[in-house]
Short mmCIF file of C-alpha atoms in Angstrom, two decimals:
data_model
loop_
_atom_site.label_atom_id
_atom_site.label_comp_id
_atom_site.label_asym_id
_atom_site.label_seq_id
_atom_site.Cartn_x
_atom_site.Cartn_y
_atom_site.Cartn_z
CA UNK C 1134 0.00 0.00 0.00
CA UNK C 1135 0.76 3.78 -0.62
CA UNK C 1136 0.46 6.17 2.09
CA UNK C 1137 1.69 10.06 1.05
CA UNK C 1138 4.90 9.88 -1.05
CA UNK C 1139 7.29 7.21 -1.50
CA UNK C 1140 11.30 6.61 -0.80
CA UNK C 1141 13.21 4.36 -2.11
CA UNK C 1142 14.21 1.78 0.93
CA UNK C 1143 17.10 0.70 3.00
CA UNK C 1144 18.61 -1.98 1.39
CA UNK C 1145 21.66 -4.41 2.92
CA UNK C 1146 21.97 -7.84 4.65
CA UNK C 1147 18.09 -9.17 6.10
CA UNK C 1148 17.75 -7.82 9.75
CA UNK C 1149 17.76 -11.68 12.20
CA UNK C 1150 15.04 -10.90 15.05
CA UNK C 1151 16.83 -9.83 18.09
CA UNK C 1152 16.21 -7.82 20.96
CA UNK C 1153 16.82 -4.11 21.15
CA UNK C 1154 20.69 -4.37 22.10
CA UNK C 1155 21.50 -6.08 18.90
CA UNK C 1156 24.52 -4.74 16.96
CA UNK C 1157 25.21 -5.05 13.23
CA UNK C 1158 26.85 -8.35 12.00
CA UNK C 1159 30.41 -7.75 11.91
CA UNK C 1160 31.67 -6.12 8.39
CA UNK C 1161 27.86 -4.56 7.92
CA UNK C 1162 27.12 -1.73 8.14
CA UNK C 1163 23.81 -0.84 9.85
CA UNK C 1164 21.23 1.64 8.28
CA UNK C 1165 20.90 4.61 10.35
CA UNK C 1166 18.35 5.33 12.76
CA UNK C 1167 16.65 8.93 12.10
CA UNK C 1168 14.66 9.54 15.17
CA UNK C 1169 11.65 11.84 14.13
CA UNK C 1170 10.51 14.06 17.01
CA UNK C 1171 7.53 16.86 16.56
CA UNK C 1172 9.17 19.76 18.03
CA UNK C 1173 8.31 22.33 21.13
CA UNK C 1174 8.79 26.13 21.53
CA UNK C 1175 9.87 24.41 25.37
CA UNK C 1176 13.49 24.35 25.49
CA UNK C 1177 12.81 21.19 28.37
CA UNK C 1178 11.25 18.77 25.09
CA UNK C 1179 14.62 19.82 23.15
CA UNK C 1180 16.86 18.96 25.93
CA UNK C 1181 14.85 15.50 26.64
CA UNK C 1182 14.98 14.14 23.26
CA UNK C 1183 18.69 14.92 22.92
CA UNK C 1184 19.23 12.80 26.15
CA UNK C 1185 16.60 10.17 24.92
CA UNK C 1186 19.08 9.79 21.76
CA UNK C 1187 22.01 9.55 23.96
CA UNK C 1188 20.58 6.70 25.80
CA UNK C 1189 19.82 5.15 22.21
CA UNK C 1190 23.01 5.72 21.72
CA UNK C 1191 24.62 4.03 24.55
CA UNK C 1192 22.22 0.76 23.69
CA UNK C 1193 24.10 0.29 20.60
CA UNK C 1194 26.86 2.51 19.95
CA UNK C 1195 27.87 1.27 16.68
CA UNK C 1196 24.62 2.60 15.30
CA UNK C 1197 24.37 5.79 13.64
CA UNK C 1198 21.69 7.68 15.11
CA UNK C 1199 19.96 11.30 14.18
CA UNK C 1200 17.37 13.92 14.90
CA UNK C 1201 15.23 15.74 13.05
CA UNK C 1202 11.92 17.34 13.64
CA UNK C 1203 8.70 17.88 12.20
CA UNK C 1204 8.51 21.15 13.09
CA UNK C 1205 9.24 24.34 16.16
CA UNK C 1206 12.90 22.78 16.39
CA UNK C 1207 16.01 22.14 14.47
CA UNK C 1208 17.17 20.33 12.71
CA UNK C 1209 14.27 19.58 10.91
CA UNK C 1210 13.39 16.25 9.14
CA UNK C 1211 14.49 17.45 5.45
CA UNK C 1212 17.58 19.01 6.71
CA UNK C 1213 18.49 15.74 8.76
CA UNK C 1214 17.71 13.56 5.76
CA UNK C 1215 19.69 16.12 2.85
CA UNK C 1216 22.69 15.81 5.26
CA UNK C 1217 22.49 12.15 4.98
CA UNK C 1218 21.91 12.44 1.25
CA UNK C 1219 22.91 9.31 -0.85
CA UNK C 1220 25.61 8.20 1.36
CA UNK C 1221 23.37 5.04 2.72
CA UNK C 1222 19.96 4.03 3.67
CA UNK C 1223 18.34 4.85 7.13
CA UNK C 1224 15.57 4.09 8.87
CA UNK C 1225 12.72 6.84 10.21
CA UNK C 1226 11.39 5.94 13.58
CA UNK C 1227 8.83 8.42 14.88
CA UNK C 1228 9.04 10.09 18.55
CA UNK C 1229 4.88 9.87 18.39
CA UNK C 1230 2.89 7.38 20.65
CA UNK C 1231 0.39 6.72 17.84
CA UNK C 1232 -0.33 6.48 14.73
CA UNK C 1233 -1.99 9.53 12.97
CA UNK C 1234 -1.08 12.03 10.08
CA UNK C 1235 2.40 13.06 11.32
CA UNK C 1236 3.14 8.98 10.70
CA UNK C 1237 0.60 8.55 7.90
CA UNK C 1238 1.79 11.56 5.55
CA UNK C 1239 3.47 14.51 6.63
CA UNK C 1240 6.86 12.08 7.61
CA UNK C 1241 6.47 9.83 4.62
CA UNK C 1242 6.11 13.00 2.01
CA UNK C 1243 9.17 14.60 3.83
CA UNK C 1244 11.21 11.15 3.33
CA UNK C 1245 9.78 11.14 -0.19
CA UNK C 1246 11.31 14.55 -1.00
CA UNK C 1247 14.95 13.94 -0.41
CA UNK C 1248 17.28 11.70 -1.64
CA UNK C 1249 18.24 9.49 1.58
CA UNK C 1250 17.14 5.94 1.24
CA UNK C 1251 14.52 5.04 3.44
CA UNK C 1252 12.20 3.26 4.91
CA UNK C 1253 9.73 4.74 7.79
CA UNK C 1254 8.94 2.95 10.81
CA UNK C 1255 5.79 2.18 13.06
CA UNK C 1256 4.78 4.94 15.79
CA UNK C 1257 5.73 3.81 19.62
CA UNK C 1258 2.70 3.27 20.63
CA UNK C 1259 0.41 0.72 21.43
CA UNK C 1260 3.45 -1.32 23.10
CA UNK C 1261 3.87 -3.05 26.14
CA UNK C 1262 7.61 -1.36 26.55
CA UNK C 1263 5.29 1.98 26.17
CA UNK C 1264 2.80 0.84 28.86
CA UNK C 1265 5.97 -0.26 31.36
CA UNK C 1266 7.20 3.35 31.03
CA UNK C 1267 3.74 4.91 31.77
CA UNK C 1268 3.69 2.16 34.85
CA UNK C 1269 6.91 3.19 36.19
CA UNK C 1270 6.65 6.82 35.84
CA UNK C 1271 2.68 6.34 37.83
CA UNK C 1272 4.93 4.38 40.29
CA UNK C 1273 7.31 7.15 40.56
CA UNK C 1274 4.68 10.15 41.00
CA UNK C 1275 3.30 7.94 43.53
CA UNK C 1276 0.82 5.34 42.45
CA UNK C 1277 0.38 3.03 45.77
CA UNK C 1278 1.24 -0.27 45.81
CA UNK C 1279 -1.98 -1.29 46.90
CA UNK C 1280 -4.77 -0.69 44.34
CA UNK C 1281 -6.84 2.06 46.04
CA UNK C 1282 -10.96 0.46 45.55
CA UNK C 1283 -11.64 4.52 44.38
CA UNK C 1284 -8.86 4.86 41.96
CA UNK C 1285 -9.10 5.50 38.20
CA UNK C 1286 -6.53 6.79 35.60
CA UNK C 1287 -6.70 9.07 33.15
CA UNK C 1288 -4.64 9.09 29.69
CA UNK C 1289 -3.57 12.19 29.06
CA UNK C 1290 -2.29 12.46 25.41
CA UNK C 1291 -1.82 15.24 22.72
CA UNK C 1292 -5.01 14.31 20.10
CA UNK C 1293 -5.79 14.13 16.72
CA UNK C 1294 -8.64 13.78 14.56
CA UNK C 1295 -7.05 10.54 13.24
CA UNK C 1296 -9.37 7.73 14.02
CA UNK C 1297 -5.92 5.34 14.01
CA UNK C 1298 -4.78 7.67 16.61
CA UNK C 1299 -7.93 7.72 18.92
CA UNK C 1300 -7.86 3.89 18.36
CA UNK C 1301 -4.27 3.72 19.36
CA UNK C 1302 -4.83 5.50 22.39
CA UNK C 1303 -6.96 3.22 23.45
CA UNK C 1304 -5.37 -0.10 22.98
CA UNK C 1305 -2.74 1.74 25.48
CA UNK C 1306 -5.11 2.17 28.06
CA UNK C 1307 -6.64 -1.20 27.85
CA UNK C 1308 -3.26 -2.24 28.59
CA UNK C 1309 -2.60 0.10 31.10
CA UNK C 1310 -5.80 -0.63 32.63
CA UNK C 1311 -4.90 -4.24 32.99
CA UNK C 1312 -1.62 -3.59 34.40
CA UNK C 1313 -2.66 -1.25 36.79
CA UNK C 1314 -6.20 -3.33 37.40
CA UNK C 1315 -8.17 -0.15 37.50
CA UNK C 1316 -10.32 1.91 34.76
CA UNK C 1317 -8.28 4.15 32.58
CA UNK C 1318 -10.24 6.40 30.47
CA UNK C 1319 -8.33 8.19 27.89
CA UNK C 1320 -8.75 12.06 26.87
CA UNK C 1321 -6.93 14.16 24.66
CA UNK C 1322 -5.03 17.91 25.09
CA UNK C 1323 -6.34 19.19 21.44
CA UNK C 1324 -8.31 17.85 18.25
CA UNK C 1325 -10.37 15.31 19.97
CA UNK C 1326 -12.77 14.21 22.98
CA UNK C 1327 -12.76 13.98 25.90
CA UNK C 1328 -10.36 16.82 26.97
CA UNK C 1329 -8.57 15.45 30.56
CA UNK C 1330 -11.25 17.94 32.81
CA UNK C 1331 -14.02 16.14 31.19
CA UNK C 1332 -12.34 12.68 31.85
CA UNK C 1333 -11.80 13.33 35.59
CA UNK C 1334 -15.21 14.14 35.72
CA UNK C 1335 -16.90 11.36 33.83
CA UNK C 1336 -14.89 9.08 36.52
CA UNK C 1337 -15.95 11.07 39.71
CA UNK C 1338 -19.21 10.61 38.30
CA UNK C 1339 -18.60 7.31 38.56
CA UNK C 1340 -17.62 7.34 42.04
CA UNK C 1341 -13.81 7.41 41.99
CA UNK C 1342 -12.52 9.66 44.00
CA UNK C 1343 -8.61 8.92 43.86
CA UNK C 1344 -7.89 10.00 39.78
CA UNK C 1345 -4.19 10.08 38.48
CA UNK C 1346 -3.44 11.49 35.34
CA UNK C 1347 -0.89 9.42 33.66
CA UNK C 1348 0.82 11.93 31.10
CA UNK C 1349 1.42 10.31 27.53
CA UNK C 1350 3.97 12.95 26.67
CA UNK C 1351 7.40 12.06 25.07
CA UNK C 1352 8.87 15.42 26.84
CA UNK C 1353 7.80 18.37 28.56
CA UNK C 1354 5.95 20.75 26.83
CA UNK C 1355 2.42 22.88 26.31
CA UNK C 1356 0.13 19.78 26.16
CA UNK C 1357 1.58 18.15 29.09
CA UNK C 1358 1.19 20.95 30.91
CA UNK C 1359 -2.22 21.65 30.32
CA UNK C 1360 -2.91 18.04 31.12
CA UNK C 1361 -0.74 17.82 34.00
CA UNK C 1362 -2.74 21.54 35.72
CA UNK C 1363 -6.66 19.34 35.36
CA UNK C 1364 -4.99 16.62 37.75
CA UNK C 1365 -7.35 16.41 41.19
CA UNK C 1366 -4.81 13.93 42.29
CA UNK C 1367 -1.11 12.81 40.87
CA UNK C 1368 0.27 13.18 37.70
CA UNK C 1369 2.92 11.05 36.20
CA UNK C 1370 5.54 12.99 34.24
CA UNK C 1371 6.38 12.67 30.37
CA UNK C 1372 7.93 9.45 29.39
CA UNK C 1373 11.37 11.10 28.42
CA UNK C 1374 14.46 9.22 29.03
CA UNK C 1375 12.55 5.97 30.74
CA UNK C 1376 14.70 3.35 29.97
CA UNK C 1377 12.02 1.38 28.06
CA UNK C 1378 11.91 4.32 25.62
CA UNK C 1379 15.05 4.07 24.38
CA UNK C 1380 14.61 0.22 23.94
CA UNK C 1381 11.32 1.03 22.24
CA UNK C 1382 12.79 3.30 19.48
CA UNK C 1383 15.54 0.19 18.73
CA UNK C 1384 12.48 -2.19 18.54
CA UNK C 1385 11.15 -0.02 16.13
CA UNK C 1386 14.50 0.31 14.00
CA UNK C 1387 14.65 -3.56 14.43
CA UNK C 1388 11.36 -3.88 13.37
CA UNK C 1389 11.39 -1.56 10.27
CA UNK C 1390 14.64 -4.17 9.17
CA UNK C 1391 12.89 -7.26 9.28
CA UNK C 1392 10.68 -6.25 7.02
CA UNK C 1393 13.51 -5.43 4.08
CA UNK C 1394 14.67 -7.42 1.61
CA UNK C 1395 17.75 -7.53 -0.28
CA UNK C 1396 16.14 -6.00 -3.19
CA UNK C 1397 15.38 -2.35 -3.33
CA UNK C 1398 11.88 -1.35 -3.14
CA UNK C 1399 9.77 1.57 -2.72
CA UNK C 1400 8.82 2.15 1.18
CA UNK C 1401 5.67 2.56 2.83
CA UNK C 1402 5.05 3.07 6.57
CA UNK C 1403 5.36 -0.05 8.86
CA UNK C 1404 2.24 -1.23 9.81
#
């Protein structure tokens, strides 16, 4: 299938399923990993993708890894990918917890208009690594052991009016839900219902009384902070340098690879 425009993809020795700390087979060289953030006027989402890449980084230092963004930060996407330029293929993995039209078409038309060879991966989310960072970072903000009988979560992420996104959302909280064994209701900062005040009060309604508002935030930033200020109770913080999130984005990479043959083809998004 099609999805925006087309790149031509990474080509090279077959990816062997591995886990995330996986290094190239020796005299290969791996395709590089372009990690595709959206970008914050808040110099704290900057700073926490920068050390997110460093812990990518550390995970498997013979990998080359970049950044580019979508947009409010540099470098952006097209710059990151016309530095790369012919000199070998790479692999897009986007810094976005679902899928929606960043994923769908804005990253694949980007890819499609420069001349790096590539292939785009699958959004984050729904993962189990991503509900094991939203558990810890609950755990951390101080989510008791013991399952309160009035407690309830809310899913606090950015929105869209991308039914894949809404429907990714929710697969996440499912999980979480069943991790956690309470409700979790999702809600959305923009583009989509219900906003996190409506939420918290659709589940007092219901007779919780203990809501936490688990933020689904790769970094700090205007949307997490709106979420984070309709909290009655705790708030988790954004995901940032969790060390499932790093192993996530290699999953991803690893994931985009299997999928490649030997023969060039054009790409389309991962499902």
């Amino acid at each position: 299938m099609r999805t925006g425009s087309t790149t031509r993809t990474a080509t090279g020795t077959k990816a062997r399923a591995a886990g995330p700390a996986r290094t190239a087979l020796p005299g290969a060289t791996a395709p590089a990993l372009v990690v595709v953030a959206h970008g914050s006027r808040d110099p704290r989402a900057l700073s926490t993708v920068r050390a997110l890449l460093g812990d990518v980084r550390a995970l498997r230092p013979a990998l080359p890894v970049h950044l580019g963004h979508i947009e409010l930060n540099e470098p952006l996407l097209p710059d990151t990918l016309g530095a790369l330029g012919d000199a070998g293929p790479a692999v897009l993995v986007p810094l976005l917890l679902s899928r929606g039209h960043h994923v769908t078409r804005d990253i694949p038309e980007m890819a499609g208009a420069s001349p790096a060879r590539t292939r785009v991966a699958a959004p984050l989310g729904p993962h189990p690594l991503l509900v094991d960072a939203l558990h810890a970072r609950l755990l951390e903000a101080g989510w008791p052991a013991r399952v309160p009988a009035d407690g309830a979560v809310v899913l606090a992420s950015a929105g869209s009016r991308d039914p894949q996104s809404r429907a990714g959302t929710a697969r996440t909280a499912t999980h979480l839900a069943a991790r956690l064994g309470v409700p979790v209701l999702s809600a959305y900062a923009s583009a989509a219902a219900p906003t996190v005040p409506e939420a918290v009060r659709a589940l007092a309604a219901r007779g919780y009384r203990r809501v936490a508002v688990a933020s689904c935030f790769t970094a700090p930033g205007r949307f997490a902070t709106q979420c984070a200020a309709a909290a009655p109770w705790i708030v988790s913080a954004p995901l940032g340098t969790h060390p499932a999130m790093a192993r996530l984005l290699l999953h991803r990479y690893d994931e985009a690879l299997r999928t490649v043959g030997t023969a060039a083809r054009r790409a389309v998004p991962v499902p």
